[in-house]
Amino acid sequence: MSTTQTPSVSDTQFAQEVRTDRLSLLWQVTLAAAILLIWVALTISATHHLVSFTWLAVCLIVVAGSALTGWLLRRNFYRAAVWCYAGGIATAISLMLYSPPGLVREAMPFAFPLLVFIVGLLLPPTALIWLCLLIGLIVIGVPALHDQALSIGPHQALALLFTGIAALLTAQAAGELYTIAEWALSHYRRERERKLELHQSQIDLKKALARAQVLAENLEQANTSLASTNVELERARATAEEAKNFRGKFLANMSHELRTPLNAIIGFSETMLHFPEMYDNVPLPPEYQRDMEQVHISGQQLLYVINDILDLSRVDAGKLDLQPCVMDLEPIFKATLTTATGLIGDRPIRLLRNLPKTLPPVYADPNRVRQILLNLYSNAVKFTEQGSITLSLTSADGDVVIGVTDTGCGIPPEEHEIIFEEFRQGRAGLCKPSTGSGLGLAIARHLVTLMNGRIWVESEVGVGSTFYFTLPRAPVEEIPVPDQRASVLERT
Amino acid sequence: MRIAYVEDNLANLALVRRVARMGQHEVESYAEAEAALTALGQNPPDLILVDLQLAGQMDGLQLVSTLRQQGVQTPIVAVTAYAMLGDRERCLEAGCNAYLPKPLPVSELLALFETHDTEKSAARGERTGG
């Protein structure tokens, strides 16, 4: 039994409570028995005169002992209560032993094993030792006191022997009983705790379930409102899509309707100016020719405006599809300079290159880089009477900085920003009346921004301007694909 | 060289006629695809220029695909003011050999005529030679 776990303090307390209950029942039963005995004794003595005063006294002592036990128990003096109970019984037995030798004196000591048994169940084994010593004293001492001579009879010896055996057995049995009881109790308590926990869990579960139901309801509501929001969103999206389509259609139509008459304007002015063979070699009179040149230039101008507006609207609509790749700048530079040569005509402007021997590959859309450069060059050519236009390239951090420097009339600082805005031109009055839609730089800025670059101008009035823009350098490990180069050349 | 121009805009037609004079090319014109379809199917010219937007029910691209279905092998060039993204692809898909957006640079038009004239002459030479 020692292998079982030691009971906890609370288990011991619980065991104590159980013992208190037992004792409480015991003294009440004893009290009742004693009172019953008194009543029987009184009844019998009333008719037969057989009951002595001793019997009544014994019963009264038991009654008093039991009552005192109850009183002590109520005040939580458990140990004292047990001793009081035992004392009452022992005193009662002693009183009966205090009699002349006879049946009573011989029989009474045999009541002690019972007392030992009871006390053994209620108190620890050490208490039994004391009780046994007390009983020994009583069994031997009280008859001797009565007879005024010490003599131990076989009954006394036998009763003492039985008492001793009872004490031993009770101590042993009680020990085991307590261990078992405490073990059972601890298990019972644990069971009860588990039951409580289970109960609590059930309550929690119910609460959680209720909460989940509420949540589910909320979720359902949210879903419903989300669905309606989605419908509205879808409607708004459809409207926006419709507007976008309408806008696209409008732009396509506008482009078509403007290009159709422009075809005749530009085409005929060109044939009249440059192809006299088509007119049976009848030359255009010089004045007609000058005017026709104006018609041709104006027509070209209008075409650029249309193209620029279409480009801008594509940027606005997010439809300008960039196809960035690892690209080589050399073919683009070459093509741009060729076009610029055509733009310059016979003006005394030199095209210079200030470039490193090997150009770093950049990550950008070749067609758009070409467009940016063309815009910058046509700008530079437009505002430069003589001197040079220089193309430069430097590397900074992860970027490549490309510059187009002209020796034109320059731009005052307050106009460095507005020239990049749509339909804005700077330098009013400073330079010759400028042609152009005023969209070239705005488009260049959009394109550069879309390719993760920056564009800005540095300029001094009367000296010239440099337009710079950056392009991200291609990652080092990537090698430019020859195909890209080929396609760029083809488009040029 | 015989050039057929399917176009409903008189100014543009006049321009092409003007440019064609340079190489002494003959230009026959059709304002509607329906009329062009009958004529071109019966007597194919050396080069066909087609505008996309026409006077009749049929548009230029429908005309081109119908002609191709009928087995007309003549080179066809789309000449159009539709110059938005994807217009070139639409034309080539329908069966055109090339696409020229308006306004047409005169030099390009001249080069186009010259190229086809040379090809035609070469083909004739081969035929007579063989």
PDB file of N, CA and C in Angstrom, chain A residues 252 255-256 259-260 262-264 266-268 270-271 275 277-280 303 310 314 321, chain B residues 9 11-12 14-15 18-19 21-22 53 81-85 102-107 110:
ATOM      1  N   ALA A 252      -9.619  56.787 -81.901  1.00  0.00           N
ATOM      2  CA  ALA A 252      -9.339  56.106 -83.154  1.00  0.00           C
ATOM      3  C   ALA A 252     -10.046  56.826 -84.300  1.00  0.00           C
ATOM      4  N   SER A 255      -8.416  60.244 -84.943  1.00  0.00           N
ATOM      5  CA  SER A 255      -7.172  60.034 -85.668  1.00  0.00           C
ATOM      6  C   SER A 255      -7.463  59.762 -87.140  1.00  0.00           C
ATOM      7  N   HIS A 256      -8.434  58.897 -87.392  1.00  0.00           N
ATOM      8  CA  HIS A 256      -8.776  58.520 -88.765  1.00  0.00           C
ATOM      9  C   HIS A 256      -9.287  59.724 -89.548  1.00  0.00           C
ATOM     10  N   ARG A 259      -6.445  62.185 -90.259  1.00  0.00           N
ATOM     11  CA  ARG A 259      -5.420  61.692 -91.174  1.00  0.00           C
ATOM     12  C   ARG A 259      -5.891  61.680 -92.625  1.00  0.00           C
ATOM     13  N   THR A 260      -7.166  61.413 -92.821  1.00  0.00           N
ATOM     14  CA  THR A 260      -7.669  61.307 -94.198  1.00  0.00           C
ATOM     15  C   THR A 260      -7.466  62.616 -94.974  1.00  0.00           C
ATOM     16  N   LEU A 262      -5.437  65.020 -94.129  1.00  0.00           N
ATOM     17  CA  LEU A 262      -4.003  65.339 -94.056  1.00  0.00           C
ATOM     18  C   LEU A 262      -3.234  64.622 -95.158  1.00  0.00           C
ATOM     19  N   ASN A 263      -3.720  63.446 -95.541  1.00  0.00           N
ATOM     20  CA  ASN A 263      -3.066  62.675 -96.586  1.00  0.00           C
ATOM     21  C   ASN A 263      -2.979  63.492 -97.862  1.00  0.00           C
ATOM     22  N   ALA A 264      -4.100  64.143 -98.204  1.00  0.00           N
ATOM     23  CA  ALA A 264      -4.107  64.959 -99.417  1.00  0.00           C
ATOM     24  C   ALA A 264      -3.281  66.226 -99.233  1.00  0.00           C
ATOM     25  N   ILE A 266      -0.685  66.919 -97.113  1.00  0.00           N
ATOM     26  CA  ILE A 266       0.757  66.665 -97.079  1.00  0.00           C
ATOM     27  C   ILE A 266       1.219  66.088 -98.426  1.00  0.00           C
ATOM     28  N   GLY A 267       0.403  65.133 -98.941  1.00  0.00           N
ATOM     29  CA  GLY A 267       0.789  64.463-100.177  1.00  0.00           C
ATOM     30  C   GLY A 267       0.896  65.421-101.350  1.00  0.00           C
ATOM     31  N   PHE A 268      -0.134  66.234-101.579  1.00  0.00           N
ATOM     32  CA  PHE A 268      -0.109  67.145-102.728  1.00  0.00           C
ATOM     33  C   PHE A 268       0.954  68.221-102.561  1.00  0.00           C
ATOM     34  N   GLU A 270       3.679  67.925-101.124  1.00  0.00           N
ATOM     35  CA  GLU A 270       4.948  67.271-101.378  1.00  0.00           C
ATOM     36  C   GLU A 270       5.165  67.057-102.884  1.00  0.00           C
ATOM     37  N   THR A 271       4.125  66.538-103.550  1.00  0.00           N
ATOM     38  CA  THR A 271       4.292  66.306-104.991  1.00  0.00           C
ATOM     39  C   THR A 271       4.555  67.624-105.716  1.00  0.00           C
ATOM     40  N   PHE A 275       8.184  66.999-106.781  1.00  0.00           N
ATOM     41  CA  PHE A 275       8.094  66.115-107.941  1.00  0.00           C
ATOM     42  C   PHE A 275       7.458  66.816-109.148  1.00  0.00           C
ATOM     43  N   GLU A 277       7.990  66.295-112.054  1.00  0.00           N
ATOM     44  CA  GLU A 277       7.733  65.297-113.097  1.00  0.00           C
ATOM     45  C   GLU A 277       6.257  64.916-113.127  1.00  0.00           C
ATOM     46  N   MET A 278       5.621  64.973-111.986  1.00  0.00           N
ATOM     47  CA  MET A 278       4.216  64.583-111.912  1.00  0.00           C
ATOM     48  C   MET A 278       3.316  65.658-112.536  1.00  0.00           C
ATOM     49  N   TYR A 279       3.870  66.826-112.818  1.00  0.00           N
ATOM     50  CA  TYR A 279       3.091  67.918-113.405  1.00  0.00           C
ATOM     51  C   TYR A 279       3.661  68.263-114.779  1.00  0.00           C
ATOM     52  N   ASP A 280       4.056  67.270-115.476  1.00  0.00           N
ATOM     53  CA  ASP A 280       4.640  67.442-116.803  1.00  0.00           C
ATOM     54  C   ASP A 280       5.810  68.421-116.788  1.00  0.00           C
ATOM     55  N   LEU A 303       0.225  66.687 -88.143  1.00  0.00           N
ATOM     56  CA  LEU A 303       0.405  65.242 -87.983  1.00  0.00           C
ATOM     57  C   LEU A 303       1.143  64.914 -86.675  1.00  0.00           C
ATOM     58  N   LEU A 310      -2.267  61.273 -79.394  1.00  0.00           N
ATOM     59  CA  LEU A 310      -2.561  59.841 -79.269  1.00  0.00           C
ATOM     60  C   LEU A 310      -1.636  59.189 -78.244  1.00  0.00           C
ATOM     61  N   ARG A 314      -2.696  57.551 -74.696  1.00  0.00           N
ATOM     62  CA  ARG A 314      -2.324  56.172 -74.354  1.00  0.00           C
ATOM     63  C   ARG A 314      -1.670  56.126 -72.979  1.00  0.00           C
ATOM     64  N   ASP A 321       1.886  50.432 -73.965  1.00  0.00           N
ATOM     65  CA  ASP A 321       2.536  49.210 -73.495  1.00  0.00           C
ATOM     66  C   ASP A 321       4.036  49.271 -73.736  1.00  0.00           C
TER      67      ASP A 321
ATOM     68  N   ASN B   9     -12.494  58.278-101.137  1.00  0.00           N
ATOM     69  CA  ASN B   9     -12.129  59.689-100.931  1.00  0.00           C
ATOM     70  C   ASN B   9     -11.437  60.204-102.200  1.00  0.00           C
ATOM     71  N   ALA B  11      -9.977  63.056-102.949  1.00  0.00           N
ATOM     72  CA  ALA B  11      -8.692  63.744-102.802  1.00  0.00           C
ATOM     73  C   ALA B  11      -7.546  62.731-102.762  1.00  0.00           C
ATOM     74  N   ASN B  12      -7.752  61.661-101.990  1.00  0.00           N
ATOM     75  CA  ASN B  12      -6.712  60.644-101.886  1.00  0.00           C
ATOM     76  C   ASN B  12      -6.519  59.913-103.211  1.00  0.00           C
ATOM     77  N   ALA B  14      -7.039  61.227-106.119  1.00  0.00           N
ATOM     78  CA  ALA B  14      -6.316  62.154-106.994  1.00  0.00           C
ATOM     79  C   ALA B  14      -4.822  62.132-106.696  1.00  0.00           C
ATOM     80  N   LEU B  15      -4.473  62.052-105.419  1.00  0.00           N
ATOM     81  CA  LEU B  15      -3.051  62.033-105.037  1.00  0.00           C
ATOM     82  C   LEU B  15      -2.361  60.799-105.613  1.00  0.00           C
ATOM     83  N   ARG B  18      -1.878  61.122-109.180  1.00  0.00           N
ATOM     84  CA  ARG B  18      -0.784  62.060-109.432  1.00  0.00           C
ATOM     85  C   ARG B  18       0.565  61.349-109.310  1.00  0.00           C
ATOM     86  N   VAL B  19       0.742  60.612-108.235  1.00  0.00           N
ATOM     87  CA  VAL B  19       2.017  59.919-108.008  1.00  0.00           C
ATOM     88  C   VAL B  19       2.236  58.857-109.081  1.00  0.00           C
ATOM     89  N   ARG B  21       1.409  58.922-112.063  1.00  0.00           N
ATOM     90  CA  ARG B  21       1.805  59.522-113.346  1.00  0.00           C
ATOM     91  C   ARG B  21       3.303  59.439-113.561  1.00  0.00           C
ATOM     92  N   MET B  22       4.043  59.493-112.465  1.00  0.00           N
ATOM     93  CA  MET B  22       5.498  59.472-112.519  1.00  0.00           C
ATOM     94  C   MET B  22       6.007  58.227-113.242  1.00  0.00           C
ATOM     95  N   GLN B  53     -11.975  51.885 -95.032  1.00  0.00           N
ATOM     96  CA  GLN B  53     -13.339  52.409 -94.935  1.00  0.00           C
ATOM     97  C   GLN B  53     -13.837  52.762 -96.341  1.00  0.00           C
ATOM     98  N   ALA B  81      -6.155  55.338 -93.094  1.00  0.00           N
ATOM     99  CA  ALA B  81      -5.937  56.316 -92.024  1.00  0.00           C
ATOM    100  C   ALA B  81      -6.118  55.667 -90.646  1.00  0.00           C
ATOM    101  N   TYR B  82      -6.418  54.363 -90.625  1.00  0.00           N
ATOM    102  CA  TYR B  82      -6.476  53.660 -89.333  1.00  0.00           C
ATOM    103  C   TYR B  82      -5.054  53.330 -88.934  1.00  0.00           C
ATOM    104  N   ALA B  83      -4.532  54.143 -88.035  1.00  0.00           N
ATOM    105  CA  ALA B  83      -3.123  53.990 -87.686  1.00  0.00           C
ATOM    106  C   ALA B  83      -2.942  53.747 -86.195  1.00  0.00           C
ATOM    107  N   MET B  84      -3.938  53.050 -85.614  1.00  0.00           N
ATOM    108  CA  MET B  84      -3.816  52.764 -84.188  1.00  0.00           C
ATOM    109  C   MET B  84      -3.125  51.420 -84.009  1.00  0.00           C
ATOM    110  N   LEU B  85      -2.816  51.131 -82.745  1.00  0.00           N
ATOM    111  CA  LEU B  85      -2.160  49.861 -82.438  1.00  0.00           C
ATOM    112  C   LEU B  85      -3.034  48.711 -82.920  1.00  0.00           C
ATOM    113  N   LYS B 102      -1.895  56.351 -93.536  1.00  0.00           N
ATOM    114  CA  LYS B 102      -1.994  57.720 -94.050  1.00  0.00           C
ATOM    115  C   LYS B 102      -1.596  58.681 -92.940  1.00  0.00           C
ATOM    116  N   PRO B 103      -1.063  59.834 -93.223  1.00  0.00           N
ATOM    117  CA  PRO B 103      -0.709  60.297 -94.557  1.00  0.00           C
ATOM    118  C   PRO B 103       0.522  59.575 -95.138  1.00  0.00           C
ATOM    119  N   LEU B 104       0.411  59.234 -96.415  1.00  0.00           N
ATOM    120  CA  LEU B 104       1.468  58.468 -97.066  1.00  0.00           C
ATOM    121  C   LEU B 104       2.584  59.402 -97.499  1.00  0.00           C
ATOM    122  N   PRO B 105       3.806  59.116 -97.130  1.00  0.00           N
ATOM    123  CA  PRO B 105       4.902  59.906 -97.695  1.00  0.00           C
ATOM    124  C   PRO B 105       4.990  59.557 -99.194  1.00  0.00           C
ATOM    125  N   VAL B 106       5.052  60.566-100.020  1.00  0.00           N
ATOM    126  CA  VAL B 106       5.053  60.364-101.467  1.00  0.00           C
ATOM    127  C   VAL B 106       6.189  59.447-101.880  1.00  0.00           C
ATOM    128  N   SER B 107       7.354  59.636-101.247  1.00  0.00           N
ATOM    129  CA  SER B 107       8.516  58.827-101.624  1.00  0.00           C
ATOM    130  C   SER B 107       8.236  57.337-101.401  1.00  0.00           C
ATOM    131  N   LEU B 110       5.993  56.065-104.119  1.00  0.00           N
ATOM    132  CA  LEU B 110       6.784  55.910-105.337  1.00  0.00           C
ATOM    133  C   LEU B 110       7.612  54.628-105.282  1.00  0.00           C
TER     134      LEU B 110
END
